[in-house]
Amino acid sequence: MRLGDFSLSHNSALSGALAAFKRAFISIGIVSGVINILTLTGSFYLLQVYDRVVPGRSIPTLIGLSIIALVLFSFQGVLELIRSRLLVRIASAIDYASSRPIYTAMVQLPLRIKVPGDGNQPMRDLDQVRSFLSSTGPSALFDLPWMPIYVFICFLFHFWIGVTAVAGAILLFGLTLLAEMRTKEPMRVASVLASNRAALAESARRNAEVLQAMGFGSRIRDRWSKLNLEYLQAMASATDTAGTLGTVARILRTVLQSLILAIGAFLVIRGEATGGIMIASSILMSRALAPIDQLIGHWRGFVGARQGWQRLEKLVEMLPKDEDRTELPAPRNQFTVEALGLAAPGGSYFIVQDVNFGLRAGDGLGVIGPSASGKSSLLRGLAGVWAPVRGSVRMDGATLDQWPLDELGRHIGYLPQDVQLFEGTIAENIARFDPESTSDKVIAAASTAGVHELIVRLKDGYETRVGEQGLELSAGQRQRIALARALYNDPFLVLLDEPNSNLDAEGEASLGEALRRIRRRGGIVIVVAHRPSALANLDLVLVMNGGRMHAFGRKSDILSKLTRPALPQRTLKVVSAPEAK
């Protein structure tokens, strides 16, 4: 079994991951059946020793029975080892097959809807599912259906021995149901608190400089400690319940074994059973009740894995399904925005509304306006990061959603206001981690962005590792490398949000040259800017105010009209669903 043989597209429901291993689970069920039959070896061996060997004083019979029992025990051990290893590999394969749609949902859904909780919770849920499947808990589930066989054999030994076995099974099943009722809610609460606790810790880690500089790290620590205390209390409640019921189950099983011995002894005294039946029934009783005992011991892990899997299924179901699409030619001519309305993922208010404009190859557009006027949000909509609530964004007449995401990304270069680089080399970041990238393409993008000389002056040049979030580089270096990433492979549409916010004079000159090159090769560039210098190499201007397009046209015409006071900003509420269509 190779992990690479199993994978799901992000369109597949997670139930498909389990269905893919249906035959493997059936095989484990068959192996479990053989194991449970072989488990009878100990009971029947003792039965024969007490009832045949001892009365007959036959050494050869004892040796023969012992050899047979040893062979059967060895075979049982081998099968249990195989079952354990199969479960570990199935758990890993299910993790591998499910991780692709889960990762896709974890990354893409926050751009479509408001996803509650910690962003890394899905990965922890998947880890918990894999951990439970790799434990001995599933083995107990596979052994459980064989319990009636053991009880039936107890009835064959004697009616009252069978009745005792049934009573014990009922009591332990009752404890299992009680464990389900008493641990379900504490585990759910603990999961929510764990997610909130992790989110706060990650936020504090990312903002460590702010906490240190302004001295409110202790207050954030106190908030985290409070969440941590609530989480520990919820986990303690679930663990105490599971531990208490597990202890009661083990004590009860010991009592039942002693009781079955007492009943067997009573029957032997009355001549209704043999000594071999008395001993064999005690061992058989122990084996019959063992799966329930193990299941109670693993119940907390089972509940956690089940709740985690349910959360993962709901997460993946929310992800829009990709359909097979006709491959479109690369855009070359025009970019149009029609009555565009945007809202934040999961938001109930328009941030951008009624934006209309069109651009042709070689155009350069500057988007200006006061703070909170919707400029950056508009750019997210133009890049396809936010899906339109109404209206459309088109390249060469086709809406952005007609391209698969990976294909669309080849035609768009996007530099967000908050620049983030990924752990890896500078070359990998510029190439967008394309495994088929060439050095010529990387250097061409860096040269267009005017960052080639800066990179080669670094100790390891293009092989310099940027560190997590690019912290090994200055803000200006990160921004210029991110600009090169946006320009990689000459995309048709280049969207830049405050590209000169961290640049010095040399960087601004390089940016200006990059904008000219984009336009000369027939690309379209849109720049959100506060500094007038960013508009020097653009020919069109769009003015945003209050989430609406206030003006659009030639740069000279628009800038000459901006002496009048800005319009007051307004909050725009999303219209009802029928109107939004």
Coordinates of C-alpha atoms in Angstrom, one line a residue:
M1 CA 0.0 0.0 0.0
R2 CA 1.6 3.3 -1.2
L3 CA 0.2 6.6 0.1
G4 CA 0.6 8.2 -3.4
D5 CA -1.9 5.7 -4.8
F6 CA -4.8 7.3 -2.8
S7 CA -5.9 10.9 -3.3
L8 CA -9.2 12.8 -3.6
S9 CA -9.9 15.9 -5.6
H10 CA -11.3 18.8 -3.5
N11 CA -14.6 18.0 -5.2
S12 CA -14.9 14.7 -3.4
A13 CA -16.8 14.3 -0.2
L14 CA -14.7 12.8 2.7
S15 CA -17.0 9.8 2.7
G16 CA -15.2 8.9 -0.5
A17 CA -12.0 8.5 1.5
L18 CA -13.6 5.9 3.7
A19 CA -15.3 4.2 0.7
A20 CA -12.0 3.9 -1.0
F21 CA -10.8 1.6 1.8
K22 CA -14.0 -0.5 1.9
R23 CA -12.2 -3.7 0.9
A24 CA -9.4 -3.0 3.3
F25 CA -11.9 -2.7 6.2
I26 CA -13.6 -5.9 5.0
S27 CA -10.3 -7.7 5.0
I28 CA -9.7 -6.4 8.6
G29 CA -13.1 -7.7 9.5
I30 CA -12.2 -11.2 8.2
V31 CA -8.9 -11.1 10.0
S32 CA -10.7 -10.1 13.2
G33 CA -13.0 -13.0 12.8
V34 CA -10.1 -15.4 12.5
I35 CA -8.5 -13.8 15.5
N36 CA -11.6 -14.1 17.6
I37 CA -12.0 -17.8 16.7
L38 CA -8.3 -18.4 17.6
T39 CA -9.0 -16.6 20.9
L40 CA -11.1 -19.6 21.9
T41 CA -7.8 -21.6 22.0
G42 CA -7.0 -20.8 25.6
S43 CA -10.5 -21.7 26.9
F44 CA -10.6 -25.0 25.0
Y45 CA -7.0 -25.9 25.9
L46 CA -7.8 -25.5 29.6
L47 CA -11.0 -27.4 29.2
Q48 CA -9.2 -30.4 27.6
V49 CA -6.4 -30.2 30.2
Y50 CA -8.7 -30.3 33.2
D51 CA -11.3 -32.7 31.8
R52 CA -9.1 -35.0 29.7
V53 CA -5.4 -34.8 30.5
V54 CA -5.6 -34.6 34.3
P55 CA -8.2 -37.4 34.8
G56 CA -6.4 -39.7 32.2
R57 CA -2.9 -38.7 33.4
S58 CA -1.8 -38.8 29.7
I59 CA 1.5 -37.0 29.1
P60 CA 1.5 -37.5 25.3
T61 CA -2.0 -35.9 25.1
L62 CA -0.8 -32.9 27.2
I63 CA 2.2 -32.5 24.9
G64 CA 0.1 -32.8 21.8
L65 CA -2.5 -30.3 23.0
S66 CA 0.3 -27.9 24.1
I67 CA 1.9 -27.9 20.7
I68 CA -1.4 -27.3 19.0
A69 CA -2.2 -24.4 21.4
L70 CA 1.3 -22.9 20.8
V71 CA 0.9 -23.0 17.1
L72 CA -2.6 -21.4 17.3
F73 CA -1.4 -18.7 19.7
S74 CA 1.5 -17.9 17.4
F75 CA -0.9 -17.7 14.4
Q76 CA -3.2 -15.4 16.5
G77 CA -0.2 -13.1 17.4
V78 CA 0.8 -12.8 13.7
L79 CA -2.7 -11.9 12.7
E80 CA -3.1 -9.3 15.4
L81 CA 0.2 -7.8 14.3
I82 CA -1.0 -7.7 10.7
R83 CA -4.3 -6.1 11.8
S84 CA -2.5 -3.5 13.8
R85 CA -0.2 -2.5 11.0
L86 CA -3.0 -2.5 8.5
L87 CA -4.9 -0.1 10.7
V88 CA -1.9 2.2 11.0
R89 CA -1.4 2.3 7.2
I90 CA -5.1 2.7 6.5
A91 CA -5.1 5.7 8.9
S92 CA -2.2 7.2 7.2
A93 CA -3.7 6.6 3.7
I94 CA -7.0 8.2 4.7
D95 CA -5.1 11.2 6.1
Y96 CA -3.2 11.5 2.8
A97 CA -6.3 11.0 0.7
S98 CA -8.4 13.5 2.7
S99 CA -5.7 16.2 3.3
R100 CA -6.0 17.6 -0.3
P101 CA -9.7 18.7 -0.1
I102 CA -9.3 19.6 3.5
Y103 CA -6.3 21.9 2.8
T104 CA -8.1 23.4 -0.2
A105 CA -11.2 24.1 1.9
M106 CA -9.1 25.5 4.8
V107 CA -7.3 27.9 2.4
Q108 CA -10.2 28.9 0.0
L109 CA -13.3 29.1 2.2
P110 CA -12.1 32.1 4.3
L111 CA -12.2 34.0 1.0
R112 CA -15.8 33.0 0.3
I113 CA -17.5 32.8 3.7
K114 CA -16.8 33.5 7.3
V115 CA -15.3 30.4 8.8
P116 CA -15.5 30.3 12.7
G117 CA -12.7 29.1 14.9
D118 CA -9.0 28.6 14.5
G119 CA -7.8 28.3 10.9
N120 CA -5.6 25.3 11.8
Q121 CA -8.4 23.4 13.5
P122 CA -9.1 21.2 10.4
M123 CA -5.5 19.9 10.4
R124 CA -5.8 19.1 14.1
D125 CA -9.1 17.3 13.5
L126 CA -7.5 15.2 10.8
D127 CA -4.6 14.4 13.1
Q128 CA -7.1 13.2 15.7
V129 CA -8.9 11.0 13.3
R130 CA -5.6 9.4 12.1
S131 CA -4.5 9.0 15.7
F132 CA -7.7 7.1 16.7
L133 CA -7.6 4.9 13.7
S134 CA -4.0 4.0 14.5
S135 CA -4.9 3.1 18.1
T136 CA -6.4 -0.2 19.4
G137 CA -9.8 1.5 19.6
P138 CA -10.9 0.3 16.0
S139 CA -9.7 -3.3 16.9
A140 CA -12.3 -3.3 19.7
L141 CA -15.0 -2.2 17.3
F142 CA -14.1 -5.1 15.0
D143 CA -14.1 -7.6 17.9
L144 CA -17.4 -6.4 19.3
P145 CA -19.6 -8.3 16.7
W146 CA -18.1 -11.5 17.9
M147 CA -19.2 -11.1 21.5
P148 CA -22.5 -13.0 20.9
I149 CA -20.5 -16.0 19.8
Y150 CA -18.7 -16.1 23.1
V151 CA -22.0 -15.7 25.0
F152 CA -23.5 -18.5 23.0
I153 CA -20.6 -20.8 23.9
C154 CA -21.2 -19.8 27.6
F155 CA -24.8 -21.0 27.2
L156 CA -23.4 -24.3 25.8
F157 CA -21.3 -24.7 28.9
H158 CA -24.3 -24.1 31.2
F159 CA -27.5 -22.0 31.2
W160 CA -26.5 -19.9 34.3
I161 CA -23.0 -19.3 33.0
G162 CA -24.6 -17.9 29.8
V163 CA -27.1 -15.7 31.9
T164 CA -24.1 -14.3 33.8
A165 CA -22.3 -13.4 30.6
V166 CA -25.4 -11.7 29.2
A167 CA -25.9 -9.7 32.4
G168 CA -22.3 -8.6 32.3
A169 CA -22.6 -7.6 28.7
I170 CA -25.7 -5.5 29.4
L171 CA -24.0 -3.7 32.3
L172 CA -21.0 -2.9 30.2
F173 CA -23.1 -1.7 27.3
G174 CA -24.9 0.6 29.7
L175 CA -21.6 2.0 30.8
T176 CA -20.7 2.6 27.1
L177 CA -23.9 4.5 26.5
L178 CA -23.3 6.5 29.6
A179 CA -19.8 7.4 28.4
E180 CA -21.3 8.6 25.1
M181 CA -23.8 10.9 26.9
R182 CA -21.4 12.2 29.5
T183 CA -18.4 12.9 27.3
K184 CA -20.0 14.2 24.1
E185 CA -20.7 17.8 25.2
P186 CA -17.5 18.3 27.2
M187 CA -15.5 17.2 24.2
R188 CA -17.3 19.6 21.9
V189 CA -16.7 22.5 24.3
A190 CA -13.1 21.5 24.7
S191 CA -12.6 21.5 20.9
V192 CA -14.1 25.0 20.6
L193 CA -11.9 26.3 23.4
A194 CA -8.8 24.6 22.0
S195 CA -9.4 26.4 18.7
N196 CA -9.9 29.8 20.3
R197 CA -6.8 29.2 22.5
A198 CA -4.7 28.3 19.5
A199 CA -6.0 31.3 17.5
L200 CA -5.1 33.7 20.3
A201 CA -1.6 32.2 20.8
E202 CA -0.9 32.4 17.0
S203 CA -2.1 36.0 16.9
A204 CA 0.2 36.9 19.8
R205 CA 3.1 35.2 18.1
R206 CA 2.6 37.1 14.9
N207 CA 2.3 40.4 16.8
A208 CA 5.1 39.8 19.3
E209 CA 6.8 43.1 18.3
V210 CA 3.6 45.1 19.1
L211 CA 3.1 43.3 22.4
Q212 CA 6.7 43.9 23.4
A213 CA 6.9 47.5 22.3
M214 CA 3.6 48.7 23.9
G215 CA 3.7 46.6 27.0
F216 CA 0.3 44.8 26.9
G217 CA 1.7 41.3 26.4
S218 CA 0.8 40.4 30.0
R219 CA -2.8 41.3 29.3
I220 CA -3.0 39.1 26.3
R221 CA -1.2 36.4 28.3
D222 CA -4.0 36.7 30.9
R223 CA -6.6 36.3 28.2
W224 CA -4.9 33.2 26.9
S225 CA -4.5 31.8 30.4
K226 CA -8.2 32.2 31.0
L227 CA -9.0 30.4 27.8
N228 CA -6.5 27.7 28.7
L229 CA -8.1 27.2 32.1
E230 CA -11.5 26.8 30.6
Y231 CA -10.1 24.3 28.1
L232 CA -8.3 22.3 30.8
Q233 CA -11.5 22.2 32.9
A234 CA -13.5 20.9 29.9
M235 CA -10.9 18.3 29.1
A236 CA -10.7 17.3 32.8
S237 CA -14.4 16.8 32.8
A238 CA -14.4 14.6 29.7
T239 CA -11.3 12.7 30.9
D240 CA -12.7 12.3 34.5
T241 CA -15.9 10.8 33.0
A242 CA -14.1 8.5 30.7
G243 CA -11.6 7.5 33.3
T244 CA -14.2 6.9 36.0
L245 CA -16.3 4.8 33.6
G246 CA -13.3 2.9 32.4
T247 CA -12.3 2.1 36.0
V248 CA -15.8 1.0 36.8
A249 CA -15.8 -1.2 33.7
R250 CA -12.5 -2.9 34.6
I251 CA -13.6 -3.5 38.2
L252 CA -16.9 -4.8 36.9
R253 CA -15.2 -7.2 34.5
T254 CA -13.0 -8.5 37.4
V255 CA -16.1 -9.0 39.5
L256 CA -17.9 -10.8 36.7
Q257 CA -14.9 -13.1 36.2
S258 CA -14.9 -13.9 39.9
L259 CA -18.6 -14.4 39.8
I260 CA -18.4 -16.8 36.9
L261 CA -15.8 -18.8 38.8
A262 CA -18.1 -18.9 41.8
I263 CA -21.0 -20.0 39.7
G264 CA -18.8 -22.6 38.0
A265 CA -17.6 -23.9 41.3
F266 CA -21.2 -24.2 42.6
L267 CA -22.1 -26.1 39.5
V268 CA -19.1 -28.4 39.9
I269 CA -20.1 -29.1 43.5
R270 CA -23.6 -30.0 42.3
G271 CA -22.2 -32.2 39.6
E272 CA -23.7 -30.0 36.8
A273 CA -20.3 -29.0 35.3
T274 CA -16.7 -30.0 35.3
G275 CA -13.6 -28.2 36.6
G276 CA -12.5 -27.6 33.0
I277 CA -15.8 -25.8 32.2
M278 CA -15.4 -23.7 35.4
I279 CA -12.0 -22.4 34.3
A280 CA -12.8 -22.2 30.6
S281 CA -16.0 -20.2 31.2
S282 CA -14.0 -17.6 33.3
I283 CA -11.5 -17.1 30.5
L284 CA -14.3 -17.0 27.9
M285 CA -16.2 -14.4 29.9
S286 CA -13.1 -12.2 30.1
R287 CA -12.6 -12.4 26.4
A288 CA -16.3 -11.7 25.6
L289 CA -16.3 -8.5 27.7
A290 CA -12.8 -7.3 26.7
P291 CA -14.0 -5.4 23.5
I292 CA -16.5 -3.3 25.5
D293 CA -13.9 -2.7 28.2
Q294 CA -11.4 -1.5 25.5
L295 CA -14.0 0.6 23.8
I296 CA -14.8 2.5 27.1
G297 CA -11.1 3.1 27.6
H298 CA -10.9 4.7 24.1
W299 CA -14.2 6.4 24.2
R300 CA -12.8 9.9 24.6
G301 CA -10.6 9.4 21.5
F302 CA -13.5 7.9 19.6
V303 CA -15.8 10.9 20.4
G304 CA -13.1 13.4 19.5
A305 CA -12.4 11.6 16.2
R306 CA -16.0 11.4 15.3
Q307 CA -16.7 15.1 16.1
G308 CA -13.6 16.1 14.2
W309 CA -14.6 14.0 11.1
Q310 CA -18.1 15.6 11.2
R311 CA -16.5 19.1 11.2
L312 CA -14.2 18.1 8.3
E313 CA -17.1 16.8 6.3
K314 CA -19.1 20.0 6.8
L315 CA -16.0 22.1 5.9
V316 CA -15.4 20.2 2.6
E317 CA -19.1 20.3 1.7
M318 CA -19.0 24.1 1.8
L319 CA -16.3 24.3 -0.8
P320 CA -17.7 25.1 -4.3
K321 CA -17.3 22.2 -6.7
D322 CA -15.1 22.6 -9.7
E323 CA -16.5 21.3 -13.0
D324 CA -14.6 20.3 -16.1
R325 CA -14.2 23.5 -18.1
T326 CA -13.4 24.3 -21.7
E327 CA -9.8 25.6 -21.9
L328 CA -9.9 29.3 -22.7
P329 CA -7.2 31.1 -24.7
A330 CA -4.9 33.4 -22.7
P331 CA -6.4 36.9 -22.4
R332 CA -4.8 39.5 -24.6
N333 CA -7.1 42.4 -25.4
Q334 CA -9.5 43.7 -22.7
F335 CA -10.5 43.8 -19.1
T336 CA -14.0 45.0 -18.1
V337 CA -15.8 45.5 -14.8
E338 CA -19.6 45.6 -14.9
A339 CA -21.8 46.8 -12.0
L340 CA -19.5 45.2 -9.6
G341 CA -20.6 44.7 -6.0
L342 CA -18.4 43.2 -3.3
A343 CA -18.9 42.3 0.4
A344 CA -16.4 40.8 2.8
P345 CA -16.6 37.0 3.1
G346 CA -19.6 36.3 5.3
G347 CA -20.4 40.0 5.6
S348 CA -23.8 41.6 5.2
Y349 CA -22.8 45.0 3.8
F350 CA -21.4 46.0 0.5
I351 CA -17.9 47.4 0.7
V352 CA -17.8 48.1 -3.0
Q353 CA -20.8 48.9 -5.2
D354 CA -21.7 49.8 -8.8
V355 CA -18.2 49.9 -10.2
N356 CA -18.0 50.0 -14.0
F357 CA -15.0 50.5 -16.3
G358 CA -13.1 49.0 -19.1
L359 CA -9.4 48.7 -20.0
R360 CA -7.6 47.6 -23.1
A361 CA -4.1 46.0 -23.5
G362 CA -1.4 48.5 -22.6
D363 CA -3.6 50.6 -20.3
G364 CA -2.4 51.7 -16.9
L365 CA -5.0 52.6 -14.2
G366 CA -4.4 54.2 -10.9
V367 CA -7.1 53.8 -8.2
I368 CA -7.1 56.6 -5.6
G369 CA -9.4 57.8 -2.8
P370 CA -9.5 58.4 0.9
S371 CA -8.9 55.7 3.5
A372 CA -11.6 53.0 3.8
S373 CA -13.1 54.0 0.4
G374 CA -12.9 50.4 -0.9
K375 CA -9.7 50.5 -3.0
S376 CA -8.1 47.4 -1.6
S377 CA -11.4 45.6 -1.5
L378 CA -11.9 46.5 -5.2
L379 CA -8.5 45.0 -6.0
R380 CA -9.4 41.8 -4.3
G381 CA -12.5 41.5 -6.4
L382 CA -10.6 42.3 -9.6
A383 CA -8.1 39.5 -8.7
G384 CA -10.8 37.0 -8.1
V385 CA -9.9 36.8 -4.4
W386 CA -13.4 37.9 -3.4
A387 CA -16.3 36.6 -5.5
P388 CA -18.7 39.3 -6.7
V389 CA -22.0 39.5 -4.9
R390 CA -23.4 41.0 -8.1
G391 CA -22.0 42.2 -11.4
S392 CA -19.0 40.6 -13.0
V393 CA -15.3 40.9 -13.8
R394 CA -14.2 39.8 -17.3
M395 CA -11.0 39.2 -19.3
D396 CA -11.6 39.1 -23.0
G397 CA -15.3 38.8 -22.3
A398 CA -15.1 35.7 -20.0
T399 CA -15.8 36.0 -16.3
L400 CA -13.0 35.0 -14.0
D401 CA -14.9 32.0 -12.7
Q402 CA -14.7 30.4 -16.1
W403 CA -11.1 29.7 -15.5
P404 CA -9.9 27.0 -13.1
L405 CA -8.0 28.8 -10.2
D406 CA -4.6 27.5 -11.2
E407 CA -5.1 28.5 -14.8
L408 CA -6.5 31.9 -13.8
G409 CA -3.4 32.6 -11.6
R410 CA -1.1 32.4 -14.6
H411 CA -2.8 35.4 -16.2
I412 CA -2.8 37.6 -13.0
G413 CA -0.1 39.2 -11.0
Y414 CA -1.2 40.4 -7.6
L415 CA 0.7 42.3 -5.0
P416 CA -1.4 42.8 -1.8
Q417 CA -0.9 45.6 0.7
D418 CA 0.2 43.2 3.3
V419 CA 3.1 41.4 1.7
Q420 CA 3.7 37.8 2.7
L421 CA 6.5 35.5 1.5
F422 CA 6.6 31.7 2.1
E423 CA 9.4 29.7 3.7
G424 CA 11.7 28.8 0.8
T425 CA 14.3 30.4 -1.4
I426 CA 13.9 33.8 -3.1
A427 CA 13.8 32.0 -6.5
E428 CA 11.0 29.7 -5.3
N429 CA 9.0 32.6 -4.1
I430 CA 9.4 34.6 -7.3
A431 CA 8.5 31.5 -9.4
R432 CA 5.4 30.9 -7.2
F433 CA 6.9 27.5 -6.4
D434 CA 6.4 26.3 -9.9
P435 CA 8.3 23.0 -10.2
E436 CA 8.7 23.6 -14.0
S437 CA 10.1 27.1 -13.6
T438 CA 13.3 28.0 -15.3
S439 CA 16.1 30.3 -14.1
D440 CA 15.5 32.6 -17.2
K441 CA 11.9 33.2 -16.2
V442 CA 12.9 33.9 -12.5
I443 CA 15.7 36.3 -13.5
A444 CA 13.4 38.0 -16.1
A445 CA 10.8 38.7 -13.5
A446 CA 13.4 40.0 -11.0
S447 CA 14.9 42.2 -13.6
T448 CA 11.5 43.6 -14.6
A449 CA 10.9 44.4 -11.0
G450 CA 14.3 46.0 -10.7
V451 CA 15.3 43.6 -7.9
H452 CA 17.9 41.5 -9.6
E453 CA 20.9 43.5 -8.4
L454 CA 19.5 43.5 -4.9
I455 CA 19.2 39.7 -4.9
V456 CA 22.6 38.9 -6.3
R457 CA 24.2 41.1 -3.6
L458 CA 22.8 38.8 -0.9
K459 CA 25.1 36.1 0.4
D460 CA 23.3 33.2 -1.3
G461 CA 21.7 35.2 -4.1
Y462 CA 18.6 33.6 -5.5
E463 CA 19.0 30.7 -3.1
T464 CA 18.7 32.8 0.0
R465 CA 16.0 31.4 2.2
V466 CA 13.6 34.1 3.2
G467 CA 12.4 32.5 6.5
E468 CA 8.9 32.3 7.8
Q469 CA 6.8 35.2 6.3
G470 CA 10.0 36.6 4.8
L471 CA 11.3 37.8 8.2
E472 CA 14.9 37.4 7.1
L473 CA 14.4 40.3 4.7
S474 CA 13.5 44.0 5.2
A475 CA 10.0 45.3 4.4
G476 CA 11.3 47.0 1.3
Q477 CA 13.1 43.8 0.1
R478 CA 10.0 41.7 0.7
Q479 CA 7.9 44.1 -1.3
R480 CA 10.2 44.2 -4.2
I481 CA 10.5 40.4 -4.3
A482 CA 6.7 40.1 -4.1
L483 CA 6.5 42.5 -7.0
A484 CA 8.8 40.2 -9.0
R485 CA 6.5 37.3 -8.0
A486 CA 3.6 39.3 -9.4
L487 CA 5.4 39.9 -12.7
Y488 CA 6.6 36.3 -13.1
N489 CA 5.8 34.8 -16.5
D490 CA 4.4 38.1 -17.8
P491 CA 0.8 37.9 -16.7
F492 CA -1.8 39.8 -18.7
L493 CA -3.3 41.6 -15.7
V494 CA -1.1 43.1 -12.9
L495 CA -2.8 44.4 -9.7
L496 CA -0.6 46.3 -7.2
D497 CA -1.9 47.5 -3.9
E498 CA 0.3 50.3 -2.5
P499 CA 3.4 48.9 -4.3
N500 CA 5.7 51.8 -3.2
S501 CA 4.7 51.9 0.5
N502 CA 8.0 50.5 1.7
L503 CA 10.3 51.6 -1.2
D504 CA 13.1 54.1 -1.3
A505 CA 13.9 56.3 -4.2
E506 CA 15.8 53.5 -6.0
G507 CA 12.9 51.1 -5.5
E508 CA 10.4 53.7 -6.7
A509 CA 12.4 54.2 -9.9
S510 CA 12.5 50.4 -10.5
L511 CA 8.7 50.3 -9.9
G512 CA 8.2 53.0 -12.5
E513 CA 10.2 51.2 -15.0
A514 CA 8.3 47.9 -14.3
L515 CA 5.0 49.7 -15.0
R516 CA 6.3 51.0 -18.3
R517 CA 7.5 47.5 -19.3
I518 CA 4.1 45.9 -18.5
R519 CA 2.3 48.4 -20.6
R520 CA 4.8 48.1 -23.5
R521 CA 4.4 44.4 -23.8
G522 CA 0.5 44.8 -23.9
G523 CA -0.3 44.0 -20.3
I524 CA -2.8 45.9 -18.2
V525 CA -1.7 47.3 -14.8
I526 CA -3.9 48.6 -12.0
V527 CA -2.3 50.3 -9.1
V528 CA -3.9 51.4 -5.8
A529 CA -1.9 54.4 -4.6
H530 CA -1.7 57.2 -2.1
R531 CA 1.6 58.6 -3.3
P532 CA 1.3 60.7 -6.5
S533 CA 4.6 59.2 -7.8
A534 CA 2.9 55.8 -8.3
L535 CA 0.6 57.5 -10.9
A536 CA 3.4 58.9 -13.0
N537 CA 3.5 55.9 -15.4
L538 CA -0.3 55.4 -15.7
D539 CA -2.7 57.1 -18.1
L540 CA -6.1 56.5 -16.4
V541 CA -7.4 57.2 -12.9
L542 CA -10.4 55.8 -11.0
V543 CA -11.5 57.6 -7.9
M544 CA -13.2 55.6 -5.1
N545 CA -15.3 57.2 -2.4
G546 CA -17.7 55.6 0.1
G547 CA -17.4 52.3 -1.7
R548 CA -18.5 53.7 -5.0
M549 CA -16.8 54.8 -8.2
H550 CA -16.7 58.6 -7.9
A551 CA -14.9 59.3 -11.2
F552 CA -13.1 57.4 -14.0
G553 CA -11.1 58.8 -17.0
R554 CA -7.9 60.2 -18.3
K555 CA -5.4 61.0 -15.6
S556 CA -5.0 64.7 -16.5
D557 CA -8.8 65.2 -16.6
I558 CA -9.5 63.5 -13.3
L559 CA -6.7 65.1 -11.3
S560 CA -7.7 68.5 -12.5
K561 CA -11.2 68.0 -11.1
L562 CA -10.2 66.7 -7.6
T563 CA -10.0 70.2 -6.0
R564 CA -13.6 70.0 -4.8
P565 CA -14.3 68.4 -1.4
A566 CA -14.6 64.7 -1.2
L567 CA -18.0 63.2 -0.9
P568 CA -19.1 61.8 2.6
Q569 CA -18.6 58.1 3.0
R570 CA -21.6 55.9 3.4
T571 CA -22.2 52.4 4.7
L572 CA -23.9 50.3 2.0
K573 CA -26.1 47.5 3.0
V574 CA -26.3 44.3 0.9
V575 CA -29.6 44.1 -0.9
S576 CA -31.9 41.1 -0.7
A577 CA -31.0 37.9 -2.6
P578 CA -33.6 38.4 -5.4
E579 CA -32.3 41.9 -6.1
A580 CA -28.7 40.8 -5.8
K581 CA -29.2 38.5 -8.7

